[in-house]
Amino acid sequence: MEIFQNISELRKEISGGKFTLGLVPTMGYLHDGHISLIRRSKGQNIKTAVSIFVNPTQFNRAEDLDNYPSDLSSDITILEREGVDYLFTPDLFHIYPEHFETEINVGSVSLPLEGASRPGHFNGVATVVCKLLNIFRPDTVYFGQKDAQQCSVVQTMVKDLNIDVRVVVCPTIRDSDGVALSSRNINLSKCERESAILINKGLFQALAEWEKGQKKASILKNIVRQKISSSPLNHLEYVSLARQNDFIEQNCAERESIISVAVMVGSTRLIDNVVLK
Ligand code: PAF
């Protein structure tokens, strides 16, 4: 695996290459969710690149950024093992040099839910993802369904700005207890971990009710709310039932509607979702 920090050296290596390139953008502290994206990319492309960059502009709380876990040497071991071709680990000034001014605002899809809870978050995500797409010019870029709203923001940006890339969304990977894999899970205590299980339990209970014919969003959201709030360690920030492409709230669930939640479990903020299908 070749490791780059410098954008022009990376570009020299990959530009004009006669191969298909898949890109997996990450903030590091890799887990099986990232590995599933890498494997999908390796199955669909000749070369696979991974970026590791903890992007400060998408964190609206300094404390959240400070607590974001990292372990570059373990990440490198995983990426070598998975046969990744290129790793890009830029420093802050490579991505945001002095006098950097531009910010991408994707509009209405970036406003509710994560956008409302974390003001500016999706401007940060869209700007850095756009930069990574311009740096790598990959054929395909891979994201996880766990960050469903992020996927819709990126898809909207790619369409609106005519960026020549295919966006592939891969399924959420869960631990054996059902908790969605996230780099943040490492911060959960044993009791908090048990509370976190209620998140996916609530979501899947609502999915089961929908499969039995329940369509009322208020009832489905209430099932999720009650399950999650049954632990005093969980503080539900939001539960939403929305259309997946634009995240507009719905009163009546349809096939492909998405139920999403954000929950503070102790001091760790987790998000998860389930698609009704
Ligand atoms: O999902 C993430 O890890 C980040 O939001 C991303 C896409 C790498 C942008 O910083």
Short mmCIF file of C-alpha atoms and ligand atoms in Angstrom, two decimals:
data_model
loop_
_atom_site.label_atom_id
_atom_site.label_comp_id
_atom_site.label_asym_id
_atom_site.label_seq_id
_atom_site.Cartn_x
_atom_site.Cartn_y
_atom_site.Cartn_z
CA MET A 1 0.00 0.00 0.00
CA GLU A 2 1.30 3.44 -0.88
CA ILE A 3 0.72 6.14 1.72
CA PHE A 4 0.38 9.82 0.75
CA GLN A 5 -0.02 13.01 2.72
CA ASN A 6 0.76 15.32 -0.12
CA ILE A 7 -1.98 15.97 -2.68
CA SER A 8 0.27 16.57 -5.69
CA GLU A 9 2.26 13.38 -5.08
CA LEU A 10 -0.96 11.39 -4.77
CA ARG A 11 -2.32 12.91 -7.97
CA LYS A 12 0.92 12.19 -9.85
CA GLU A 13 0.55 8.54 -8.87
CA ILE A 14 -3.11 8.06 -9.77
CA SER A 15 -3.86 10.49 -12.57
CA GLY A 16 -3.95 9.02 -16.06
CA GLY A 17 -3.88 5.50 -14.58
CA LYS A 18 -5.67 2.98 -16.78
CA PHE A 19 -7.65 1.46 -13.94
CA THR A 20 -10.96 1.91 -12.21
CA LEU A 21 -10.62 3.52 -8.80
CA GLY A 22 -12.88 3.13 -5.77
CA LEU A 23 -12.59 5.59 -2.88
CA VAL A 24 -13.60 4.94 0.72
CA PRO A 25 -13.50 8.25 2.67
CA THR A 26 -13.12 7.73 6.43
CA MET A 27 -12.13 9.49 9.62
CA GLY A 28 -10.11 6.46 10.72
CA TYR A 29 -10.40 4.15 13.74
CA LEU A 30 -11.51 1.56 11.24
CA HIS A 31 -14.03 -1.16 12.04
CA ASP A 32 -15.88 -3.89 10.15
CA GLY A 33 -18.27 -1.29 8.69
CA HIS A 34 -15.36 0.42 6.91
CA ILE A 35 -13.95 -2.97 5.95
CA SER A 36 -17.24 -3.87 4.24
CA LEU A 37 -16.94 -0.68 2.14
CA ILE A 38 -13.34 -1.51 1.26
CA ARG A 39 -14.27 -5.05 0.24
CA ARG A 40 -17.13 -3.77 -1.91
CA SER A 41 -14.72 -1.35 -3.59
CA LYS A 42 -12.15 -4.07 -4.16
CA GLY A 43 -14.82 -6.25 -5.75
CA GLN A 44 -15.84 -3.47 -8.14
CA ASN A 45 -12.58 -1.70 -9.01
CA ILE A 46 -9.01 -2.46 -10.05
CA LYS A 47 -7.62 -0.13 -7.38
CA THR A 48 -9.01 0.98 -4.02
CA ALA A 49 -8.05 4.10 -2.10
CA VAL A 50 -8.92 5.00 1.49
CA SER A 51 -8.67 8.45 3.02
CA ILE A 52 -8.27 9.00 6.76
CA PHE A 53 -8.90 12.58 7.81
CA VAL A 54 -10.70 13.69 10.96
CA ASN A 55 -12.42 16.68 9.43
CA PRO A 56 -12.73 19.44 12.06
CA THR A 57 -15.26 21.48 10.06
CA GLN A 58 -17.95 18.82 10.47
CA PHE A 59 -17.72 18.85 14.29
CA ASN A 60 -19.79 21.57 15.89
CA ARG A 61 -18.54 20.78 19.40
CA ALA A 62 -14.81 20.99 20.19
CA GLU A 63 -15.28 18.29 22.83
CA ASP A 64 -16.72 15.87 20.27
CA LEU A 65 -13.69 16.43 18.00
CA ASP A 66 -11.29 16.00 20.94
CA ASN A 67 -12.92 12.72 21.93
CA TYR A 68 -12.94 11.26 18.41
CA PRO A 69 -10.85 8.08 18.64
CA SER A 70 -7.83 7.46 16.44
CA ASP A 71 -5.24 4.72 15.95
CA LEU A 72 -3.39 5.20 12.69
CA SER A 73 -0.97 2.30 13.09
CA SER A 74 -3.80 -0.18 13.67
CA ASP A 75 -5.67 1.34 10.71
CA ILE A 76 -2.62 0.85 8.50
CA THR A 77 -2.35 -2.80 9.57
CA ILE A 78 -6.02 -3.34 8.65
CA LEU A 79 -5.65 -1.58 5.30
CA GLU A 80 -2.51 -3.58 4.41
CA ARG A 81 -4.31 -6.79 5.33
CA GLU A 82 -7.31 -5.83 3.17
CA GLY A 83 -5.04 -5.14 0.19
CA VAL A 84 -5.87 -1.44 -0.14
CA ASP A 85 -3.72 0.23 -2.83
CA TYR A 86 -3.56 3.86 -1.66
CA LEU A 87 -3.96 5.53 1.71
CA PHE A 88 -4.29 9.31 1.94
CA THR A 89 -3.69 10.74 5.44
CA PRO A 90 -3.42 14.48 4.96
CA ASP A 91 -2.63 16.95 7.72
CA LEU A 92 -5.06 19.77 8.40
CA PHE A 93 -3.11 22.28 6.29
CA HIS A 94 -3.13 19.97 3.24
CA ILE A 95 -6.93 20.08 3.20
CA TYR A 96 -7.49 23.57 4.60
CA PRO A 97 -4.48 25.68 3.64
CA GLU A 98 -4.22 29.28 4.76
CA HIS A 99 -6.89 31.49 3.17
CA PHE A 100 -9.21 28.56 2.47
CA GLU A 101 -12.62 30.19 1.93
CA THR A 102 -15.04 27.84 0.19
CA GLU A 103 -17.93 26.03 1.83
CA ILE A 104 -20.53 23.83 0.12
CA ASN A 105 -24.09 24.13 1.37
CA VAL A 106 -26.27 21.37 -0.08
CA GLY A 107 -29.56 22.99 0.91
CA SER A 108 -32.76 21.52 2.30
CA VAL A 109 -31.65 17.88 2.67
CA SER A 110 -28.88 19.05 4.98
CA LEU A 111 -31.14 21.05 7.31
CA PRO A 112 -33.24 18.63 9.40
CA LEU A 113 -32.12 15.93 11.88
CA GLU A 114 -28.31 15.83 11.93
CA GLY A 115 -28.25 19.26 10.28
CA ALA A 116 -30.47 20.73 12.98
CA SER A 117 -28.72 18.96 15.87
CA ARG A 118 -25.24 19.74 14.57
CA PRO A 119 -25.38 23.12 12.80
CA GLY A 120 -22.84 23.35 9.99
CA HIS A 121 -22.12 19.60 10.10
CA PHE A 122 -23.18 18.84 6.53
CA ASN A 123 -21.44 21.91 5.10
CA GLY A 124 -18.26 20.45 6.57
CA VAL A 125 -19.02 16.98 5.22
CA ALA A 126 -19.98 18.19 1.73
CA THR A 127 -16.93 20.45 1.44
CA VAL A 128 -14.42 17.78 2.45
CA VAL A 129 -16.10 15.05 0.37
CA CYS A 130 -16.11 17.35 -2.67
CA LYS A 131 -12.40 18.03 -2.12
CA LEU A 132 -11.65 14.30 -1.81
CA LEU A 133 -13.61 13.58 -5.00
CA ASN A 134 -11.65 16.29 -6.83
CA ILE A 135 -8.33 15.03 -5.46
CA PHE A 136 -8.92 11.36 -6.34
CA ARG A 137 -11.43 11.58 -9.23
CA PRO A 138 -12.59 8.05 -8.36
CA ASP A 139 -15.03 6.08 -10.51
CA THR A 140 -17.01 5.12 -7.43
CA VAL A 141 -17.19 6.36 -3.85
CA TYR A 142 -18.49 4.23 -0.97
CA PHE A 143 -20.51 5.23 2.11
CA GLY A 144 -22.39 3.34 4.82
CA GLN A 145 -26.17 3.36 5.21
CA LYS A 146 -25.75 4.12 8.94
CA ASP A 147 -25.01 7.71 7.92
CA ALA A 148 -28.14 7.80 5.76
CA GLN A 149 -28.60 11.56 5.70
CA GLN A 150 -24.93 12.02 4.84
CA CYS A 151 -25.48 9.67 1.89
CA SER A 152 -28.42 11.78 0.66
CA VAL A 153 -26.42 15.00 1.10
CA VAL A 154 -23.53 13.57 -0.94
CA GLN A 155 -25.87 12.17 -3.61
CA THR A 156 -27.58 15.57 -3.94
CA MET A 157 -24.24 17.38 -4.17
CA VAL A 158 -22.91 14.95 -6.80
CA LYS A 159 -26.06 15.38 -8.89
CA ASP A 160 -26.30 19.17 -8.52
CA LEU A 161 -22.61 19.82 -9.22
CA ASN A 162 -22.35 17.21 -12.02
CA ILE A 163 -19.52 15.43 -10.24
CA ASP A 164 -18.57 12.43 -12.35
CA VAL A 165 -18.70 9.68 -9.73
CA ARG A 166 -21.01 6.81 -8.80
CA VAL A 167 -22.11 6.85 -5.16
CA VAL A 168 -22.58 3.39 -3.64
CA VAL A 169 -24.33 3.03 -0.27
CA CYS A 170 -23.49 -0.19 1.59
CA PRO A 171 -25.60 -1.79 4.36
CA THR A 172 -25.07 -0.96 8.03
CA ILE A 173 -22.91 -3.55 9.75
CA ARG A 174 -24.05 -4.53 13.24
CA ASP A 175 -22.37 -6.27 16.15
CA SER A 176 -23.85 -9.56 17.38
CA ASP A 177 -25.98 -7.57 19.89
CA GLY A 178 -27.42 -5.50 17.03
CA VAL A 179 -25.59 -2.25 17.82
CA ALA A 180 -24.54 -0.50 14.59
CA LEU A 181 -20.77 -0.39 14.25
CA SER A 182 -19.37 3.08 14.85
CA SER A 183 -15.94 4.39 15.81
CA ARG A 184 -17.68 6.11 18.73
CA ASN A 185 -18.79 2.79 20.32
CA ILE A 186 -15.37 2.49 21.97
CA ASN A 187 -16.40 5.35 24.30
CA LEU A 188 -19.36 3.38 25.76
CA SER A 189 -19.09 1.87 29.24
CA LYS A 190 -20.50 -1.64 29.79
CA CYS A 191 -23.83 -0.25 31.09
CA GLU A 192 -24.02 2.28 28.26
CA ARG A 193 -23.40 -0.48 25.74
CA GLU A 194 -26.40 -2.37 27.17
CA SER A 195 -28.49 0.78 26.82
CA ALA A 196 -27.31 1.27 23.25
CA ILE A 197 -28.84 -2.10 22.32
CA LEU A 198 -32.27 -0.52 22.88
CA ILE A 199 -31.66 1.74 19.88
CA ASN A 200 -31.66 -1.05 17.32
CA LYS A 201 -34.30 -2.96 19.28
CA GLY A 202 -36.65 0.05 19.01
CA LEU A 203 -35.95 0.51 15.31
CA PHE A 204 -36.46 -3.15 14.46
CA GLN A 205 -39.62 -3.34 16.59
CA ALA A 206 -41.04 -0.43 14.55
CA LEU A 207 -39.99 -2.18 11.33
CA ALA A 208 -41.81 -5.34 12.46
CA GLU A 209 -44.98 -3.31 13.19
CA TRP A 210 -44.75 -1.70 9.76
CA GLU A 211 -44.39 -5.15 8.20
CA LYS A 212 -47.60 -6.14 10.02
CA GLY A 213 -49.37 -3.18 8.37
CA GLN A 214 -48.91 -0.20 10.72
CA LYS A 215 -48.42 2.91 8.56
CA LYS A 216 -48.97 5.77 11.02
CA ALA A 217 -45.68 7.57 11.53
CA SER A 218 -46.68 8.80 14.99
CA ILE A 219 -47.28 5.22 16.19
CA LEU A 220 -44.10 3.85 14.64
CA LYS A 221 -42.03 6.70 16.09
CA ASN A 222 -43.61 6.16 19.49
CA ILE A 223 -42.53 2.51 19.52
CA VAL A 224 -38.94 3.63 18.92
CA ARG A 225 -39.18 6.46 21.46
CA GLN A 226 -40.54 4.22 24.21
CA LYS A 227 -38.00 1.46 23.71
CA ILE A 228 -35.02 3.82 23.66
CA SER A 229 -36.26 5.89 26.60
CA SER A 230 -36.72 2.78 28.74
CA SER A 231 -33.11 3.22 29.86
CA PRO A 232 -32.24 6.30 31.94
CA LEU A 233 -28.81 6.32 30.26
CA ASN A 234 -30.38 7.09 26.87
CA HIS A 235 -31.39 10.59 25.92
CA LEU A 236 -33.25 10.58 22.60
CA GLU A 237 -32.39 13.66 20.53
CA TYR A 238 -34.78 12.91 17.71
CA VAL A 239 -36.77 10.17 16.07
CA SER A 240 -37.83 10.82 12.49
CA LEU A 241 -39.80 9.01 9.84
CA ALA A 242 -38.94 10.59 6.50
CA ARG A 243 -38.48 10.06 2.79
CA GLN A 244 -35.00 8.74 2.26
CA ASN A 245 -33.89 10.93 -0.65
CA ASP A 246 -34.80 14.34 0.81
CA PHE A 247 -35.49 13.63 4.50
CA ILE A 248 -38.89 15.31 4.43
CA GLU A 249 -40.95 14.08 7.39
CA GLN A 250 -43.96 11.87 6.57
CA ASN A 251 -47.20 11.26 8.45
CA CYS A 252 -47.72 7.99 6.68
CA ALA A 253 -44.91 5.47 6.19
CA GLU A 254 -44.22 4.23 2.66
CA ARG A 255 -41.97 1.55 1.27
CA GLU A 256 -38.40 3.00 1.43
CA SER A 257 -39.28 5.51 4.17
CA ILE A 258 -36.54 5.69 6.77
CA ILE A 259 -36.81 5.83 10.55
CA SER A 260 -33.75 7.59 11.98
CA VAL A 261 -32.65 8.37 15.50
CA ALA A 262 -29.91 10.22 17.31
CA VAL A 263 -29.35 9.24 20.92
CA MET A 264 -26.96 10.45 23.61
CA VAL A 265 -25.95 7.30 25.47
CA GLY A 266 -24.19 8.78 28.48
CA SER A 267 -21.87 11.25 26.80
CA THR A 268 -21.60 9.36 23.49
CA ARG A 269 -23.80 10.43 20.59
CA LEU A 270 -24.99 7.56 18.39
CA ILE A 271 -27.11 7.57 15.25
CA ASP A 272 -28.89 4.65 13.61
CA ASN A 273 -31.71 4.01 11.17
CA VAL A 274 -33.85 1.39 9.53
CA VAL A 275 -35.36 1.48 6.04
CA LEU A 276 -38.93 0.21 5.71
CA LYS A 277 -38.76 -2.46 3.03
O1 PAF B 1 -18.55 9.37 7.44
C1 PAF B 1 -17.44 9.86 7.72
O2 PAF B 1 -16.54 9.20 8.26
C2 PAF B 1 -17.16 11.32 7.37
O3 PAF B 1 -18.30 12.09 7.51
C3 PAF B 1 -16.54 11.49 5.96
C4 PAF B 1 -17.48 11.03 4.88
C5 PAF B 1 -15.23 10.71 5.88
C6 PAF B 1 -16.23 12.97 5.71
O4 PAF B 1 -15.34 13.47 6.64
#
